[in-house]
XYZ file of C-alpha atoms in Angstrom:
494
model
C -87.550 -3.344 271.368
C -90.573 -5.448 271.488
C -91.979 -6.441 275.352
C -93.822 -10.051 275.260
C -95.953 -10.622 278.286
C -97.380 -13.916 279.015
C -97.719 -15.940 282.150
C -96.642 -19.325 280.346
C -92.910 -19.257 279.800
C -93.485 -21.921 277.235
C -95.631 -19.351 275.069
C -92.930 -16.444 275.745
C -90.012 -18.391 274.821
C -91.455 -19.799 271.119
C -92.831 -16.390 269.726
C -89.664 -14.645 271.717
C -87.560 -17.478 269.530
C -88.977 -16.552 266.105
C -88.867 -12.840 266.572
C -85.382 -12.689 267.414
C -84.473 -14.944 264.526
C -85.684 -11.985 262.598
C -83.524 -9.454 263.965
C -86.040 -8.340 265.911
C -84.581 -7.205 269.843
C -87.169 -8.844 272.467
C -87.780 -8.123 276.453
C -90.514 -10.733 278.384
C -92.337 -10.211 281.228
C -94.243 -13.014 283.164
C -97.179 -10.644 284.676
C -98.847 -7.423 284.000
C -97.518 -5.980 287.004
C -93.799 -6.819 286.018
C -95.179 -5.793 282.287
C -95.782 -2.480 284.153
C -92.748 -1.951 285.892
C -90.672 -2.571 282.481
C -92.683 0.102 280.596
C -92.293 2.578 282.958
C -88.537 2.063 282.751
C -87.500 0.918 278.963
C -88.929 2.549 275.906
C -90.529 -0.528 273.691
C -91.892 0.067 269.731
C -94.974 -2.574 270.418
C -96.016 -4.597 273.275
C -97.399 -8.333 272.853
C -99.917 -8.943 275.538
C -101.305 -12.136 276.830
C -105.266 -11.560 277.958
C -105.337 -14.346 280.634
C -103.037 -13.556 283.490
C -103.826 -14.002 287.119
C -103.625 -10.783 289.253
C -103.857 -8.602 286.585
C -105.318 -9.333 283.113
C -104.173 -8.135 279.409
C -107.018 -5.259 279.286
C -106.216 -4.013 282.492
C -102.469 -3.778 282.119
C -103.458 -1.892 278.611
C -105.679 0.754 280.481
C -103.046 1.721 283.419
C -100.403 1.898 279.875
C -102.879 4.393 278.461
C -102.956 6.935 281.407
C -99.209 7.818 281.206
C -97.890 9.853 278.464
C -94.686 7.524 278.611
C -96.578 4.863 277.654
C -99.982 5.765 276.024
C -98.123 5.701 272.368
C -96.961 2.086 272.912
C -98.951 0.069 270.143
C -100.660 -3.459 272.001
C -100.884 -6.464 270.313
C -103.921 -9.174 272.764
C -103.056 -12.417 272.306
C -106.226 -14.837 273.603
C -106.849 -18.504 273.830
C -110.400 -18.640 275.165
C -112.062 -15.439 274.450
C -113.402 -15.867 270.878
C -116.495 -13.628 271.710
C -116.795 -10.291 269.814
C -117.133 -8.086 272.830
C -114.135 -9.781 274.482
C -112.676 -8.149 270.923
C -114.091 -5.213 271.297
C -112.919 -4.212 275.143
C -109.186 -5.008 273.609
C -109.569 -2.129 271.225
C -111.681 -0.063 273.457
C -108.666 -0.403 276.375
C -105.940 0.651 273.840
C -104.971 -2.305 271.775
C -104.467 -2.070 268.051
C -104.939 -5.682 267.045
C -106.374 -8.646 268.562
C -105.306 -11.844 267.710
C -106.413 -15.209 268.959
C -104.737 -18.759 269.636
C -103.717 -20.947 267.988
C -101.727 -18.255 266.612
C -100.387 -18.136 262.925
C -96.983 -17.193 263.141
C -96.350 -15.825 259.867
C -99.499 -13.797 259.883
C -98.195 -12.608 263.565
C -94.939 -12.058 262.491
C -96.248 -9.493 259.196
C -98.470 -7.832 261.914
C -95.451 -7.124 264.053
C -93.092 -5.934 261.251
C -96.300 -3.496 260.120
C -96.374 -2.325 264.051
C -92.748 -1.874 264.002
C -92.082 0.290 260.761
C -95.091 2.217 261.586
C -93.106 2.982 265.017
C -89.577 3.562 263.052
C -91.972 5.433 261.028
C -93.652 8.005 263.823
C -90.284 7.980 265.438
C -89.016 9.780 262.306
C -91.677 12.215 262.238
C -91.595 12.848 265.599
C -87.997 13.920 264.965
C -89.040 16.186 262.128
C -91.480 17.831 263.923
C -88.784 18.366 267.028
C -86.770 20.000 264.712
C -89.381 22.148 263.327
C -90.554 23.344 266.451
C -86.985 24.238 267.658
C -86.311 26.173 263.910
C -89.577 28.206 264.610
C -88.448 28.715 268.221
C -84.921 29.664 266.722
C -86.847 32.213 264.396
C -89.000 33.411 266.744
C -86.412 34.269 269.359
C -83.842 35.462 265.784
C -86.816 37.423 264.651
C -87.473 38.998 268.160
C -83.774 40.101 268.650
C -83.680 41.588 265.643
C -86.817 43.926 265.841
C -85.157 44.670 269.436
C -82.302 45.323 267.652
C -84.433 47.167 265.141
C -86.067 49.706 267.771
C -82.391 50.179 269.227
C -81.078 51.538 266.685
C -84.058 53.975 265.559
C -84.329 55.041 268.777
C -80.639 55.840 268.510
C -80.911 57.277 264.939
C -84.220 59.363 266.714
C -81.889 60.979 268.994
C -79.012 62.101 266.617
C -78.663 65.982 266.166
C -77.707 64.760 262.142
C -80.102 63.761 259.592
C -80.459 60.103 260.081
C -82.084 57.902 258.034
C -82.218 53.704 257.173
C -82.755 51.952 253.759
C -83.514 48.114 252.854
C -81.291 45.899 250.364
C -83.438 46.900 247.561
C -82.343 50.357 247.788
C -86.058 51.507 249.603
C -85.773 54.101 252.810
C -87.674 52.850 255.424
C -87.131 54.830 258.530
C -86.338 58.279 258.611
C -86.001 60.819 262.075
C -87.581 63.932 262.875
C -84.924 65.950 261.187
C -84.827 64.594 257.793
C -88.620 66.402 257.404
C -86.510 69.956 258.105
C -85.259 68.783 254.359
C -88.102 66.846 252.514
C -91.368 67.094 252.285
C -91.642 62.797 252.134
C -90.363 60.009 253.728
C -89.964 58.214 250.816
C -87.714 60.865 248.948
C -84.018 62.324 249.520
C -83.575 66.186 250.528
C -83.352 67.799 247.035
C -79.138 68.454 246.381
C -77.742 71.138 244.333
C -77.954 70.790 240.571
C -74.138 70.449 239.865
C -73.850 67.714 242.687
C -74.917 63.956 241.794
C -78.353 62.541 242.101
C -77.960 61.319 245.767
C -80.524 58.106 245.220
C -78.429 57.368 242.128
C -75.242 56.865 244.120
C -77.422 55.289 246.708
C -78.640 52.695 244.464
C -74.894 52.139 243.038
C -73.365 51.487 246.357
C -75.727 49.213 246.903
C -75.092 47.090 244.182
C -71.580 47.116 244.829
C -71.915 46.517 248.268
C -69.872 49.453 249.395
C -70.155 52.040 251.878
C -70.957 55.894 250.431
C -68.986 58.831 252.174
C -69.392 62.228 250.033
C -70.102 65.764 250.142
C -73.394 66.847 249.237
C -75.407 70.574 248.734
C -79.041 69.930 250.341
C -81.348 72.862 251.191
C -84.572 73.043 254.239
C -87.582 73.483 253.099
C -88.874 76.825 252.170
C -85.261 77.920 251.742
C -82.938 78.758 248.749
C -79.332 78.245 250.425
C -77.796 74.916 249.667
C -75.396 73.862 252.845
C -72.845 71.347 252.870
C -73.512 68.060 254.082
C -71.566 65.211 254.637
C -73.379 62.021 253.540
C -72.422 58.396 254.713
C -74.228 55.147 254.487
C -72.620 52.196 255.712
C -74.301 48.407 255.379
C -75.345 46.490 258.560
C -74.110 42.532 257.961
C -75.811 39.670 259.483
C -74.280 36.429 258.938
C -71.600 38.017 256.631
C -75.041 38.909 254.524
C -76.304 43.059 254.122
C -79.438 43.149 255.985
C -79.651 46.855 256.186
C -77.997 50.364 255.628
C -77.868 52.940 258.291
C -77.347 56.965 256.540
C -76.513 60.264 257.966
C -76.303 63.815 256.719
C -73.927 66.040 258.933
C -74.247 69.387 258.627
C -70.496 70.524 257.318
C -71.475 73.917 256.391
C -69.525 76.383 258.747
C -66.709 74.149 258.416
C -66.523 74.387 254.844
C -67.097 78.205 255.134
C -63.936 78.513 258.034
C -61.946 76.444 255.561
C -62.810 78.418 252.359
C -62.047 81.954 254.239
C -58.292 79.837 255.388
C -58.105 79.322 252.013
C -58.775 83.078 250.896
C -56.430 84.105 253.959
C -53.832 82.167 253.218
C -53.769 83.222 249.229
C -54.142 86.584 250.390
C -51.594 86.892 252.752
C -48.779 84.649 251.144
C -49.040 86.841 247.854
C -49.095 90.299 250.233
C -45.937 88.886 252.143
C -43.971 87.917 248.566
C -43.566 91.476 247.695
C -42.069 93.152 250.926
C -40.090 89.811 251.402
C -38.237 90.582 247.529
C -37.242 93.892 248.472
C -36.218 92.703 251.431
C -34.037 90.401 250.462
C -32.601 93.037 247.619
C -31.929 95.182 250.705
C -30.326 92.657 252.283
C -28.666 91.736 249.507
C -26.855 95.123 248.761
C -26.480 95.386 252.549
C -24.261 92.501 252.735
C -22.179 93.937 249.685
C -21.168 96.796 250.711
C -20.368 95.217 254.046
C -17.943 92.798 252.458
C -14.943 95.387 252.071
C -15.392 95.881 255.911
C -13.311 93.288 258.592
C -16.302 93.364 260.874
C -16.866 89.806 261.787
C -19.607 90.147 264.316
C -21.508 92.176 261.477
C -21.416 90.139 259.246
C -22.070 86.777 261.130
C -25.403 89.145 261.680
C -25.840 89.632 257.919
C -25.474 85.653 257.604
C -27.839 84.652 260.094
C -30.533 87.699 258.548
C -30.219 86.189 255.142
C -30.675 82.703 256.417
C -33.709 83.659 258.230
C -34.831 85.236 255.327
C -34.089 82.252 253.223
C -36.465 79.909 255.830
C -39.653 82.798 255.582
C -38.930 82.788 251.790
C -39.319 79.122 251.790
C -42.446 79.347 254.189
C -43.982 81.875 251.751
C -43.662 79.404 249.057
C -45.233 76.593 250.765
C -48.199 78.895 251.470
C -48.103 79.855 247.715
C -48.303 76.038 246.692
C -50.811 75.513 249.449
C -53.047 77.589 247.444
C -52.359 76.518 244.441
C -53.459 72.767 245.153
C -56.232 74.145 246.668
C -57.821 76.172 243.690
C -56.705 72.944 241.381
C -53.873 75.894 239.870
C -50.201 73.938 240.971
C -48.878 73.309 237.622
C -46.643 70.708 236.621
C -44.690 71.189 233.734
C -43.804 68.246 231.937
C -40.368 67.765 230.361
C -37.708 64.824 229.759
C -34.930 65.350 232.844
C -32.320 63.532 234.206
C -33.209 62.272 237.578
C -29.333 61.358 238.427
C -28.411 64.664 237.403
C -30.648 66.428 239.877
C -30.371 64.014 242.828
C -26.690 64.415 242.565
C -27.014 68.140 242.572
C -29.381 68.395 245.587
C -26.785 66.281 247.452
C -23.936 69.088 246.879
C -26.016 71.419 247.440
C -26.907 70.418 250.768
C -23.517 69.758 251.693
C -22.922 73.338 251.055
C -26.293 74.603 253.078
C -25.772 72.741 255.966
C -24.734 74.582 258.540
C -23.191 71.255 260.500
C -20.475 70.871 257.781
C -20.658 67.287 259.427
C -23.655 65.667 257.466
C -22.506 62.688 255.115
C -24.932 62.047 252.408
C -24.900 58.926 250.448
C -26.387 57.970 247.300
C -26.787 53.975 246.841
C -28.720 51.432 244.354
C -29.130 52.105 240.487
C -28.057 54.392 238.047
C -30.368 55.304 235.556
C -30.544 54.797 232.222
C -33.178 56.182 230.948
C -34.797 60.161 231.204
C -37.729 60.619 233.542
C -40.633 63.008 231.882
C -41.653 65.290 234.625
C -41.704 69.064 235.987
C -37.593 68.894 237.684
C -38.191 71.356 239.734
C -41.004 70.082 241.546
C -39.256 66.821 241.746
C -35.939 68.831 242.989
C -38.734 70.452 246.314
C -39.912 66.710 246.916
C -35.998 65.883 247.211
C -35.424 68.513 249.179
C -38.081 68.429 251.306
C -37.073 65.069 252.479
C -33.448 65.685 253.285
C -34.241 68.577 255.073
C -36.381 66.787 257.470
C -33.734 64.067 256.898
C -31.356 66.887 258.350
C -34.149 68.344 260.727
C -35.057 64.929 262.334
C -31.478 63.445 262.951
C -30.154 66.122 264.884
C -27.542 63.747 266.704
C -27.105 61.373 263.002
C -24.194 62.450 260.631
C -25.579 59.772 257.888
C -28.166 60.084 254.920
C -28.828 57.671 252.518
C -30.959 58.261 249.303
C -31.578 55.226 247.117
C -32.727 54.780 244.197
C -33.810 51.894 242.450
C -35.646 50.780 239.011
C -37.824 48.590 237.036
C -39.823 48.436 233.323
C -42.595 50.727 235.256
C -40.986 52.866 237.800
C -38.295 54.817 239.406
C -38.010 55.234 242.906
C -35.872 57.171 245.251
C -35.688 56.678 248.842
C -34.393 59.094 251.322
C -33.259 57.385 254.704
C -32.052 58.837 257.868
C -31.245 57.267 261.355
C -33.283 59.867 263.768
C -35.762 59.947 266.474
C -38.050 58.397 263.649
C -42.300 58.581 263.772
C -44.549 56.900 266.230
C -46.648 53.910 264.497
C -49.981 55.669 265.528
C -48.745 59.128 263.878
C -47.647 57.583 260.467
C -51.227 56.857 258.844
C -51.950 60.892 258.341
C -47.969 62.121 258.494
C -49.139 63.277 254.774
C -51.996 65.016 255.853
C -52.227 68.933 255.434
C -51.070 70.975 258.430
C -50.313 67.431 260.353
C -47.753 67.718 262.524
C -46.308 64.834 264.922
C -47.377 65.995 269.048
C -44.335 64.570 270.078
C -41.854 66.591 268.028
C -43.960 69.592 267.690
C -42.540 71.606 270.342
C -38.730 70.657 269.221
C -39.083 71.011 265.751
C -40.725 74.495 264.388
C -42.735 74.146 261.278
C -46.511 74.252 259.647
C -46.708 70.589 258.358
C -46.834 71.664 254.730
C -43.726 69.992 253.138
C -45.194 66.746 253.067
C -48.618 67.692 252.059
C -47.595 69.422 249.143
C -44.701 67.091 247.878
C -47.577 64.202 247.784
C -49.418 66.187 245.909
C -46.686 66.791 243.974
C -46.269 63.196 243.385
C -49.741 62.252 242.949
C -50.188 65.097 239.820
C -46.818 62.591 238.129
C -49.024 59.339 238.615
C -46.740 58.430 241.336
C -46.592 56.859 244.553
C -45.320 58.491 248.220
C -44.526 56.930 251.325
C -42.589 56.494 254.347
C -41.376 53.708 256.983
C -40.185 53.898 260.203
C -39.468 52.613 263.611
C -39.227 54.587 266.816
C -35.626 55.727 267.708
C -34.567 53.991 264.227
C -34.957 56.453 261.620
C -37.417 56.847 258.567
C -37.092 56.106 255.168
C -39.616 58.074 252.524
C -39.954 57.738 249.307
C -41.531 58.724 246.292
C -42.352 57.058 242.899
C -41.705 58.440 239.263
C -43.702 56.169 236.072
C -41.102 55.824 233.105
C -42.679 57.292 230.666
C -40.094 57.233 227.708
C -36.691 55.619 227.288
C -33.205 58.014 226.473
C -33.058 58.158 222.770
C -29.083 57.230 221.319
């Protein structure tokens, strides 16, 4: 907006008329002081000021504009009639003005002068924006760039007071903080704890988890200094994201030695001890055996509902002997699978009858449902025949009020799977992520239903060493359904 200030209406009204014809917005004022009182309150681009006024004259109007910071940036045009004289000039620049222009005025020339004025305004207005913006963008930085070494010295100070190794590395793969314990290991800051030679070069993985933009998690050998024992370590780097970008990664080694050691001398303990029980448990079971035999010819009931219940104990520690056999075995990499064509509806249908005949309820209806198959499955059938009967058993175990199992079976170009469903106390959601696990057991059944957590640990295992896939779903007080997956490898020959 442009402010005219004259005290002849007659002057306002013709330059106010020619201005506006040119799109130009326009405000008057008929004295300096009302000039004043207008700038104070609106926001104008350039100010057209008359230097005769009673009261209060164009130059002094222009000084009291340039001692406010709301108004000092206004750009003054002095319009004069009498004062021709050069100093009269002169004092209209000296008291802020930036042109001077005398009557009769030339409109045209005035009205060029006033567009200048006004894009130079438009023009400073922009910049002033630009530079607003700047200023806030460094502000923004400064306070980003502040939170973040804050953030920074939080977490070192946090890695400083870890018992682990803890160290931090950049995007381009370059370690740039370490803590006091990662010098127990290396000599440099700049250099990873030496790792066993048959383990892999630990700034190699590093750098390829980097690229990939994945987290590391893996078990390492690393020795102190001035020491020749490797100890397990556990090693995990994980990225630190800042808008949905890697800014950082944050490392640990955690000592895992003992716990490796406790686990290797289970290990031993186990192999020892299920291949020490194996023997006496044969000739047991020959004993008991023969026992039982020679009983038969007697019509002793109570003796030999004794003899029944002996050899069915002995049947549950032979199967418990087995599973710590098998434990073993996966553990030294030594469960073999033999590989042969069999027919999967052959040996489901025989684990059905056969543990009709086993169960001691005589009231357990299993069903078999879905697909026939057409086709052989190549596999080892007796470990496929312990992953079946794994899961009916705890079909069985786990539906203790239920009379119903279903096992299902379905099929496509890639894959066979069976299903085996029951309608028990089924699994808690929070306990079905690690039901698989080795030596997992559910809390909540625990104490009702005896057993080491094995079965399902070694029939995925089973499964996996087929190229298959394992499962389970359930809801509480609904039942549970698991499964297994068998590739089809080759088709039934005519």
């Amino acid at each position: 907006m442009i402010l005219i200030v004259d005290d002849k209406p007659e002057n306002i009204y013709s330059l106010q008329q020619l201005l506006e014809s040119r799109g130009f917005s326009v405000d008057t004022a008929f004295s300096g002081e009302e000039a004043l009182k207008k700038a104070f309150k609106n926001r104008y681009a350039l100010i057209i000021l008359d230097v005769q006024m009673p009261d209060m004259d164009g130059f002094e109007v222009a000084k009291y504009l340039a001692n406010y910071s709301k108004t000092k940036d206004i750009s003054i045009i002095f319009l004069s009639a009498a004062n021709h004289d050069r100093r009269f000039i002169e004092q209209g620049y000296a008291s802020g003005g930036i042109d001077y222009v005398t009557k009769p005025v030339d409109m045209e020339i005035l009205l060029l002068k006033v567009r200048n004025f006004y894009r130079f305004y438009e023009q400073n207005l922009a910049l002033n924006a630009v530079q607003h913006d700047l200023l806030s963008e460094i502000e923004r930085r400064k306070r980003a760039q502040s939170s973040l070494l804050e953030k920074a010295n939080h977490l070192r100070l946090i890695l400083e007071s870890l018992p682990q190794i803890a160290f931090s590395v950049d995007p381009k793969g370059k370690i740039d903080f370490v803590n006091n314990n990662w010098f127990l290991f290396s000599a440099s800051e700049n250099q990873f704890p030496e790792c066993h030679p048959d383990d892999p070069v630990i700034m190699d993985v590093v750098n390829a988890h980097i690229k990939k933009g994945k987290a590391v998690e893996m078990e390492v050998r690393i020795k102190p200094l001035n020491s020749e024992l490797y100890r397990y370590h556990l090693l995990r780097i994980v990225p630190i994201e800042e808008n949905h970008v890697i800014a950082h990664w944050v490392g640990t080694f955690t000592d895992i030695d003992d716990q490796k050691q406790i686990e290797q001398k289970k290990d031993e303990f186990i192999s020892i001890a299920s291949h020490e029980l194996k023997t006496p448990l044969t000739s047991m079971r020959g004993y008991v055996q023969l026992l039982d035999r020679a009983l038969r010819g007697e019509q002793n009931v109570k003796v030999q509902k004794y003899m029944d219940r002996v050899q069915g104990q002995l049947d549950k520690l032979s199967t418990l002997v087995a599973d710590l056999l098998d434990i073993s075995k996966i553990d030294n990499g030594k469960l073999k699978i033999n590989h042969q064509l069999f027919d999967l509806d052959i040996l489901i249908d025989a684990v059905i009858e056969t543990m009709r005949q086993t169960d001691d309820s005589k009231m357990m209806h299993i069903e078999r449902v879905g697909t026939r198959l057409d086709r052989l499955i190549l596999g080892d059938e007796l470990r496929i025949e312990q992953v079946l009967v794994n899961f009916v058993t705890n079909a069985i175990k786990y539906g203790p009020d239920s009379d119903r199992i279903i096992i299902h079976t379905e099929m496509n170009d890639q894959e066979v799977k069976v299903s085996v469903q029951d309608f028990g106390i089924g699994v808690p959601a929070k306990n079905q992520p690690p039901i698989f696990d080795k030596f997992y057991r559910v809390e909540e059944t625990s104490v009702r239903f005896q057993g080491l957590g094995l079965g399902l640990y070694i029939s995925a295992e089973i499964i996996r060493q087929h190229q298959g896939r394992y499962g389970m779903e359930s809801k509480l007080g609904e039942g549970a359904t698991f499964y297994f997956t068998l590739p089809i490898k080759q088709r039934i020959y005519d």
